[in-house]
Amino acid sequence: MENIKFSFLSFLWVLSAFLSVLTLQQISAQEPIDSTSHYYYKIANPKFPEDLPRGYGYFKKQKEERLAKKDTVGAIYALRMLAMAEFEMGRTYASEKSAIEAIALLDASSNKNRKEANADIGIYNHLGMVYRSIDQPQKAIDAYARALFLASQLKDSIVLLNNMANSYNELKQKDKAIAILKLAYEKSSGQENKIEIARTLDNLGHLQSKAGHPEGLPHMLQALTIRKKTKDNGQLFTSYKHLSEHYRNAGDSVLALRYATLGKETAAKVSTAYKKEALSNYLKLSNNPDIAQYMSISDSIAKATLQQDNKFSSIEYNFSKEKEHTQAAKLAQEKQRQLKSIYQLVGICILLLAIALYLILKYRHKKEKVQQLYNTESKISKRVHDEVANDIYKIMVKIQTSPDTAENLLDDLETVYNKTRDISKKHSPIDLDADFESVLIDLLKYYQSDSVNVITKNLATIDWSLLDDLKKKTIYRVLQELMTNMHKHSRATLVVITATQSGKKLKLRYTDNGVGSVLKKGNGLLNTENRIRLVNGTIIFEVDKNEGFTVKISL
């Protein structure tokens, strides 16, 4: 299982490097080719311990600069290089994150930028490699399937089919893996790319060998023949390793050792990583039980360390993602809360403005109606005085100068004159500039006579300045209506008017000892009720026939 992973992971690096070179050429106008190429090789083919960190640091800076300049193509390329470096440094989940970020940029970019980036297949292929390394073959298969959907060239499809087959093998679905490799071989057989043909044949033969299929060995030997001609030492090592494993499983220790030795010699021409794996395979063939036990323990420790590192990386990565999601959720909640507060504040302001406007308009309407009423009364009073009273007075003068005029006619005209004077008095303008207490006393004196006694209580203690002009006019007219009603109907001999004040609240009480009164529609007393309501006051009539009349006013 591990041998299969190694060979195909190596292949994936070659594929990613090839695609990166293509992209590198496309962005040469954005970054000096020498710098980018220099750091690219530090990641793709590191020779010294400091190469990977330096390459990682360079492309980390490139990513931020490209994003700031809104250079999507450059940012995607930098993220791909970061994903490669992180994977090589063992930061598996960080590598996954960088690859996914690159895919997000691709999905958000225009078709033109997506085509220029030329990264879709390479990134999904890299994700498949990441998922295989952390024992998630199903997720790897999904990534390869996405890449296959996007692939437009046959050579890319063949590579992806090989990778997908190895993932199914890791899922213990060897039959399905073999079927996919057969399909890949059929497609590659007509191609001139001998490396891909050999790769597919070797993978197919290796899986068939493990499944006990007799055609497995011929396929591996055929792949070895092709690889010897292409002189690709990395691929040759994979063939020698698979053949050594085949003969070891078959119990042929001589041939197993022979191919293991060839693999060890070939690996020395490739890299230290290949040499380590070749030596491990060679030592597994030793008859020394201590060496076998050491190899078993060493493999167990390495596997446990990898799993522990992956778990730690997974926890760290999930914590980082959870932290990002939490912060994003908090920001969204805070924004929502602020918007809600603003909406509530605006709603309250609109409501208060609406209420204020309604009250203002209502008060203005009432005030205008009352003012219009008083203006009309003033006009009536002036017209009666100027026209009717004066004309009657002229007639009286003429009659007095005429000796033939009957005495009774003169009396009738005098009566008319007195009525006219009463009307004028009733509707005459109120002098609000004068002392209002004096104005009220003058009004009440008009109705006092030898037969009617009018008494006032506490008028002098009232602070009339607390009342506006509209309320003063209302009080004057209401008392005038009550006194007129008393004069015409009640036959009272005593009238008592009492005033009390609490802050701006004024209460008046009218009482007489007349015969009482019956309230009827059209009665002048009903006018007093309308006047009081217009200034938001209250008026209560208490009628007891033959036992007097009481009115309580509050405003």
Coordinates of C-alpha atoms in Angstrom, one line a residue, residues 285-544:
L285 CA 14.5 -9.3 2.6
S286 CA 17.1 -10.0 5.3
N287 CA 16.8 -13.3 7.3
N288 CA 18.1 -11.6 10.4
P289 CA 15.1 -11.5 12.8
D290 CA 16.5 -8.4 14.6
I291 CA 16.6 -6.5 11.4
A292 CA 13.0 -7.6 10.5
Q293 CA 11.8 -6.6 14.0
Y294 CA 13.6 -3.3 13.7
M295 CA 12.0 -2.6 10.3
S296 CA 8.6 -3.5 11.7
I297 CA 9.0 -1.2 14.7
S298 CA 10.5 1.6 12.6
D299 CA 7.5 1.4 10.2
S300 CA 5.1 1.4 13.1
I301 CA 6.7 4.4 14.7
A302 CA 6.8 6.3 11.5
K303 CA 3.1 5.5 10.8
A304 CA 2.1 6.5 14.3
T305 CA 4.1 9.7 14.1
L306 CA 2.5 10.5 10.8
Q307 CA -1.0 9.9 12.2
Q308 CA -0.2 11.9 15.3
D309 CA 1.1 14.8 13.2
N310 CA -2.0 14.6 11.0
K311 CA -4.3 14.6 13.9
F312 CA -2.6 17.6 15.4
S313 CA -2.6 19.4 12.1
S314 CA -6.3 18.5 11.7
I315 CA -7.1 19.8 15.2
E316 CA -5.1 23.0 14.5
Y317 CA -6.8 23.4 11.1
N318 CA -10.3 22.8 12.4
F319 CA -9.7 25.1 15.4
S320 CA -8.5 27.8 13.0
K321 CA -11.5 27.3 10.7
E322 CA -13.9 27.2 13.7
K323 CA -12.3 30.4 15.0
E324 CA -12.7 32.1 11.6
H325 CA -16.4 30.9 11.5
T326 CA -17.0 32.1 15.1
Q327 CA -15.5 35.5 14.3
A328 CA -17.5 35.8 11.1
A329 CA -20.6 34.8 13.0
K330 CA -19.9 37.4 15.7
L331 CA -19.3 40.1 13.2
A332 CA -22.5 39.2 11.4
Q333 CA -24.5 39.2 14.7
E334 CA -23.0 42.5 15.7
K335 CA -23.8 44.0 12.3
Q336 CA -27.4 42.6 12.5
R337 CA -27.8 44.0 16.0
Q338 CA -26.6 47.4 14.9
L339 CA -28.9 47.4 11.9
K340 CA -31.8 46.3 14.2
S341 CA -31.0 49.1 16.6
I342 CA -30.9 51.6 13.8
Y343 CA -34.2 50.4 12.4
Q344 CA -35.8 50.6 15.8
L345 CA -34.4 54.1 16.4
V346 CA -35.6 55.2 13.0
G347 CA -39.0 53.6 13.7
I348 CA -39.3 55.3 17.1
C349 CA -38.3 58.7 15.6
I350 CA -40.9 58.4 12.8
L351 CA -43.5 57.4 15.3
L352 CA -42.7 60.3 17.6
L353 CA -42.7 62.7 14.7
A354 CA -46.0 61.4 13.5
I355 CA -47.6 61.8 16.9
A356 CA -46.1 65.3 17.3
L357 CA -47.4 66.3 13.9
Y358 CA -50.8 64.9 14.6
L359 CA -51.1 66.7 18.0
I360 CA -49.8 70.0 16.4
L361 CA -52.3 69.8 13.6
K362 CA -55.1 68.8 15.9
Y363 CA -54.3 71.7 18.3
R364 CA -53.9 74.1 15.5
H365 CA -57.3 73.0 14.0
K366 CA -59.0 73.5 17.4
K367 CA -57.4 76.8 17.9
E368 CA -58.3 78.0 14.4
K369 CA -61.9 76.9 15.0
V370 CA -62.2 78.7 18.3
Q371 CA -60.4 81.7 16.9
Q372 CA -62.8 81.7 14.0
L373 CA -65.7 81.5 16.4
Y374 CA -64.5 84.5 18.4
N375 CA -63.7 86.5 15.2
T376 CA -67.3 85.9 14.0
E377 CA -68.7 87.0 17.3
S378 CA -66.6 90.1 17.3
K379 CA -67.8 91.0 13.8
I380 CA -71.4 90.4 14.9
S381 CA -71.0 92.6 17.9
K382 CA -69.4 95.4 15.9
R383 CA -72.0 95.2 13.2
V384 CA -74.9 95.2 15.7
H385 CA -73.4 98.2 17.5
D386 CA -72.5 100.1 14.4
E387 CA -75.6 99.5 12.3
V388 CA -78.6 98.4 14.4
A389 CA -78.0 100.4 17.6
N390 CA -77.0 103.6 15.8
D391 CA -80.0 103.5 13.5
I392 CA -82.4 102.8 16.3
Y393 CA -80.9 105.7 18.2
K394 CA -81.5 108.0 15.3
I395 CA -85.1 107.0 15.2
M396 CA -85.5 107.7 18.8
V397 CA -84.0 111.2 18.3
K398 CA -86.5 111.9 15.5
I399 CA -89.4 110.7 17.6
Q400 CA -88.4 112.8 20.5
T401 CA -88.4 115.9 18.3
S402 CA -91.8 115.0 16.9
P403 CA -94.7 116.0 19.2
D404 CA -97.1 113.7 17.5
T405 CA -95.2 110.5 18.3
A406 CA -97.0 108.3 20.8
E407 CA -95.3 107.7 24.2
N408 CA -95.6 103.9 23.9
L409 CA -93.7 103.8 20.6
L410 CA -90.8 105.5 22.3
D411 CA -90.8 102.9 25.1
D412 CA -90.8 100.1 22.5
L413 CA -87.9 101.6 20.7
E414 CA -86.0 101.9 24.0
T415 CA -86.6 98.2 24.6
V416 CA -85.2 97.4 21.2
Y417 CA -82.2 99.5 22.0
N418 CA -81.6 97.7 25.3
K419 CA -81.8 94.3 23.5
T420 CA -79.3 95.5 20.9
R421 CA -77.0 96.7 23.6
D422 CA -77.2 93.3 25.3
I423 CA -76.3 91.5 22.1
S424 CA -73.3 93.8 21.6
K425 CA -72.2 93.2 25.2
K426 CA -72.5 89.4 24.7
H427 CA -70.4 89.3 21.6
S428 CA -68.1 92.2 22.3
P429 CA -64.3 91.6 22.1
I430 CA -62.5 90.6 25.3
D431 CA -59.8 92.9 26.5
L432 CA -57.1 90.3 27.4
D433 CA -54.4 92.9 27.9
A434 CA -56.2 94.2 31.1
D435 CA -56.2 92.5 34.5
F436 CA -58.3 89.4 33.8
E437 CA -59.8 89.3 37.3
S438 CA -61.1 92.8 36.7
V439 CA -62.5 91.8 33.3
L440 CA -64.5 88.9 34.9
I441 CA -65.8 91.1 37.8
D442 CA -67.0 93.7 35.3
L443 CA -68.8 90.9 33.4
L444 CA -70.5 89.6 36.5
K445 CA -71.5 93.1 37.7
Y446 CA -73.4 93.5 34.5
Y447 CA -75.8 90.8 35.7
Q448 CA -76.1 92.0 39.3
S449 CA -79.2 94.0 40.2
D450 CA -81.5 94.8 43.2
S451 CA -83.1 91.4 42.8
V452 CA -79.9 89.3 42.0
N453 CA -76.8 89.2 44.2
V454 CA -73.6 87.8 42.6
I455 CA -70.8 86.6 44.9
T456 CA -67.2 85.6 43.8
K457 CA -64.8 83.6 45.9
N458 CA -61.0 83.3 45.5
L459 CA -60.8 85.1 42.1
A460 CA -58.1 87.3 43.5
T461 CA -55.9 84.3 44.5
I462 CA -55.8 82.9 40.9
D463 CA -52.6 83.4 38.9
W464 CA -54.3 84.1 35.6
S465 CA -50.9 84.4 33.8
L466 CA -50.7 80.6 33.8
L467 CA -53.6 80.4 31.4
D468 CA -53.2 81.1 27.7
D469 CA -55.5 83.6 25.9
L470 CA -57.7 80.9 24.4
K471 CA -58.6 79.5 27.8
K472 CA -59.2 83.0 29.2
K473 CA -61.7 83.7 26.3
T474 CA -63.3 80.3 27.0
I475 CA -63.8 81.1 30.7
Y476 CA -65.3 84.5 29.9
R477 CA -67.8 83.2 27.3
V478 CA -68.8 80.2 29.5
L479 CA -69.5 82.4 32.5
Q480 CA -71.4 84.8 30.2
E481 CA -73.6 82.0 28.9
L482 CA -74.3 80.8 32.5
M483 CA -75.2 84.2 33.7
T484 CA -77.4 84.9 30.7
N485 CA -79.2 81.6 31.2
M486 CA -79.7 82.5 34.9
H487 CA -81.0 86.0 34.0
K488 CA -83.5 84.6 31.5
H489 CA -84.7 81.3 33.0
S490 CA -83.8 80.5 36.6
R491 CA -85.3 83.5 38.5
A492 CA -82.4 83.1 40.9
T493 CA -81.7 85.7 43.6
L494 CA -78.2 84.5 44.5
V495 CA -75.3 83.4 42.3
V496 CA -71.9 82.1 43.8
I497 CA -68.8 81.6 41.6
T498 CA -65.9 79.9 43.3
A499 CA -62.4 79.4 41.8
T500 CA -59.5 77.1 42.9
Q501 CA -56.1 76.5 41.4
S502 CA -53.5 73.7 41.6
G503 CA -50.5 74.4 39.4
K504 CA -51.8 75.1 36.0
K505 CA -55.0 73.3 36.7
L506 CA -58.0 75.7 37.3
K507 CA -61.4 74.7 38.7
L508 CA -64.5 76.9 38.6
R509 CA -67.9 76.2 40.4
Y510 CA -71.1 78.0 39.5
T511 CA -74.1 77.8 41.8
D512 CA -77.4 79.6 41.9
N513 CA -80.6 79.2 43.9
G514 CA -83.0 79.4 41.0
V515 CA -85.7 77.0 39.8
G516 CA -83.2 74.8 37.9
S517 CA -82.9 74.2 34.2
V518 CA -83.5 71.5 31.7
L519 CA -80.7 70.9 29.1
K520 CA -82.0 70.7 25.6
K521 CA -80.4 70.6 22.2
G522 CA -80.0 74.2 21.0
N523 CA -79.8 75.4 24.5
G524 CA -77.1 78.0 25.1
L525 CA -75.7 75.8 27.9
L526 CA -74.7 73.1 25.4
N527 CA -72.5 75.7 23.7
T528 CA -70.5 76.0 26.9
E529 CA -69.8 72.2 26.8
N530 CA -68.4 72.6 23.2
R531 CA -66.2 75.5 24.2
I532 CA -64.8 73.6 27.2
R533 CA -64.0 70.5 25.1
L534 CA -62.2 72.6 22.5
V535 CA -59.6 73.5 25.2
N536 CA -59.4 69.9 26.5
G537 CA -61.4 70.7 29.6
T538 CA -64.4 69.2 31.3
I539 CA -67.8 70.6 32.4
I540 CA -70.4 68.9 34.6
F541 CA -74.0 70.1 35.0
E542 CA -75.9 69.2 38.1
V543 CA -79.6 70.1 37.7
D544 CA -82.2 69.7 40.5

